[in-house]
C-alpha positions as CSV (number, residue, x, y, z in Angstrom):
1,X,113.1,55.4,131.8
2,X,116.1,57.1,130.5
3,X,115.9,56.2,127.1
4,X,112.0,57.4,127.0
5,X,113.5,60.7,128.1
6,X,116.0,60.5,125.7
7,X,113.9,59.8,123.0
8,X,111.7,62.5,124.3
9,X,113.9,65.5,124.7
10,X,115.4,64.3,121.0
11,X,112.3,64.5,119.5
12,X,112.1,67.9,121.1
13,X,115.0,69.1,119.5
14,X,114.7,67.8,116.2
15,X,111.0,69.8,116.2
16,X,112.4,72.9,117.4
17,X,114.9,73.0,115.1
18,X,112.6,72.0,112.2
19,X,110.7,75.2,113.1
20,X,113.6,77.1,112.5
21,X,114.1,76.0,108.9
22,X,112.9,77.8,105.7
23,X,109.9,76.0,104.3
24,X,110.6,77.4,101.1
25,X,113.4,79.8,99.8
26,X,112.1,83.4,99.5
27,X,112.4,85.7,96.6
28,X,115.0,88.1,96.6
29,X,115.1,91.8,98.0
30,X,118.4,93.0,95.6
31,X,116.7,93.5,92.6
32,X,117.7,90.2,91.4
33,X,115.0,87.1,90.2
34,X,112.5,87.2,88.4
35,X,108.4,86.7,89.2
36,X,106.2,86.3,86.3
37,X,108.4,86.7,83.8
38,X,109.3,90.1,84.8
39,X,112.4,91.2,85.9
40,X,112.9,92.5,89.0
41,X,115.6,95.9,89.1
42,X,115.7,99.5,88.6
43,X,113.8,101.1,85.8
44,X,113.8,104.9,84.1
45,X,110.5,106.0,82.6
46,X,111.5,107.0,79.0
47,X,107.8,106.9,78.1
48,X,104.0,107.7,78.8
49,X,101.3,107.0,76.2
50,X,102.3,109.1,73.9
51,X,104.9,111.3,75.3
52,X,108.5,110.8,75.6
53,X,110.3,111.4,79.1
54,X,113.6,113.4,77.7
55,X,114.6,114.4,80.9
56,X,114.4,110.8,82.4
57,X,113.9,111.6,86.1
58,X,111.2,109.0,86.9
59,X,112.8,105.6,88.2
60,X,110.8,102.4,89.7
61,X,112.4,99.5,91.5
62,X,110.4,96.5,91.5
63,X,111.1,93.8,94.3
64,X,108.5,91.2,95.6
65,X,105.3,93.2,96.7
66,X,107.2,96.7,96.5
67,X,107.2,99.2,94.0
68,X,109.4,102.3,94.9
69,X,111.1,105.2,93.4
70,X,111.0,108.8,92.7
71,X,110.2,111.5,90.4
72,X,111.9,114.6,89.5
73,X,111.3,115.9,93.2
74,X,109.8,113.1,94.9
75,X,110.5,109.3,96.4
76,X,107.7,107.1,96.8
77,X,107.2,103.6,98.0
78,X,103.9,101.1,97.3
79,X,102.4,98.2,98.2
80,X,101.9,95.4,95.2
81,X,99.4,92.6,96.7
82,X,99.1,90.6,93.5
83,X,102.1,88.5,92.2
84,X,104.1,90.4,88.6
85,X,102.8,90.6,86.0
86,X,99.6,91.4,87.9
87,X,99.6,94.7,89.5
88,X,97.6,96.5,92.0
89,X,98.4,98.8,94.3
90,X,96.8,99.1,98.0
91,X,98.6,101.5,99.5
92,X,101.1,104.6,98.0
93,X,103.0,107.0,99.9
94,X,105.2,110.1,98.8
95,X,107.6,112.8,99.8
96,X,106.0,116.1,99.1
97,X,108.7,118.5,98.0
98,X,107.9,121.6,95.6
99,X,108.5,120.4,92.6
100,X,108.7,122.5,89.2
101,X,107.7,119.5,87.8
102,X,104.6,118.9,89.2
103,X,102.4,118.1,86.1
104,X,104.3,115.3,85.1
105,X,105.2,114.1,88.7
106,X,101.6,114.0,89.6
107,X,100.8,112.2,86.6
108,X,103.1,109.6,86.7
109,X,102.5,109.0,90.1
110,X,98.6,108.7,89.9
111,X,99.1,106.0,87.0
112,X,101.3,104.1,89.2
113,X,98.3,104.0,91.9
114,X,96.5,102.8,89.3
115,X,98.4,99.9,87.2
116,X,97.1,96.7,86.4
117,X,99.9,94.6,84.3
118,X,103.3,94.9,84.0
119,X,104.8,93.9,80.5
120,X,108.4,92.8,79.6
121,X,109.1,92.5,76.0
122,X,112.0,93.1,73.7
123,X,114.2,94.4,77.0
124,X,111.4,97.3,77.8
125,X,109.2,97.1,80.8
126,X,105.8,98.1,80.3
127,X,103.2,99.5,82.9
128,X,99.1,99.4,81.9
129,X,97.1,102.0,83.3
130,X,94.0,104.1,82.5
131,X,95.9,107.1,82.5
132,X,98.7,105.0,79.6
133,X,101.4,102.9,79.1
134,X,104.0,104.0,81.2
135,X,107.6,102.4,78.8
136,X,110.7,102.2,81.3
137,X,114.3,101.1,80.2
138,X,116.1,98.8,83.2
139,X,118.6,101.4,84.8
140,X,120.2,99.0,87.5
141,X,119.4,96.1,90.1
């Protein structure tokens, strides 16, 4: 009778602790890794369609499922459900400062509710909307 409840109360422990243990190893939340061939990390919009960004004061982080940043005035911080290079966007919320830069803020932020794909080629991340390619240069992790 003891060894039954010795077996028992092992088997109990073993499936507790096999409960606690990672059934696979997550991405990463640094800004380190990779997910469909895009780089994870800190961007700076240099770009959009046609337009250069001289003052550079648009940034986007990408990490698994979260797209965040800021404007010239502005943070933000989005939901991505689909996996990189897929993109799409199901919930977006913002700071709402004044801003001189509204125009471009606006903008920018309206094609990020809105991209599809995200491209990385040649060291320069690309976002598709319908509003224009969005070019970014990596700026950090």
């Amino acid at each position: 009778m003891t060894s039954a409840f010795r077996a028992a109360a092992a088997a109990a422990a073993l499936a507790g602790l096999a409960a606690c243990a990672p059934t696979q190893p997550g991405l990463p939340h640094d800004g380190t890794g990779f997910e469909g061939g895009v780089p994870f990390g800190t961007y700076t919009i240099v770009g959009f369609g046609q337009e250069a960004v001289p003052t550079r004061d648009g940034h986007v982080r990408l990490t698994p499922g979260q797209i965040t940043g800021q404007g010239p005035c502005n943070s933000f911080t989005a939901i991505n459900t689909l996996p990189l290079p897929q993109i799409h966007v199901s919930q977006m919320n913002w700071t709402d400062n004044p801003c001189g830069h509204k125009g471009f803020e606006a903008r920018f932020f309206e094609a990020l509710t809105q991209a599809s794909e995200a491209e990385w080629t040649g060291g320069v991340l690309k976002l598709k909307s319908p509003l224009g390619w969005m070019t970014l240069e990596r700026s950090g992790n």
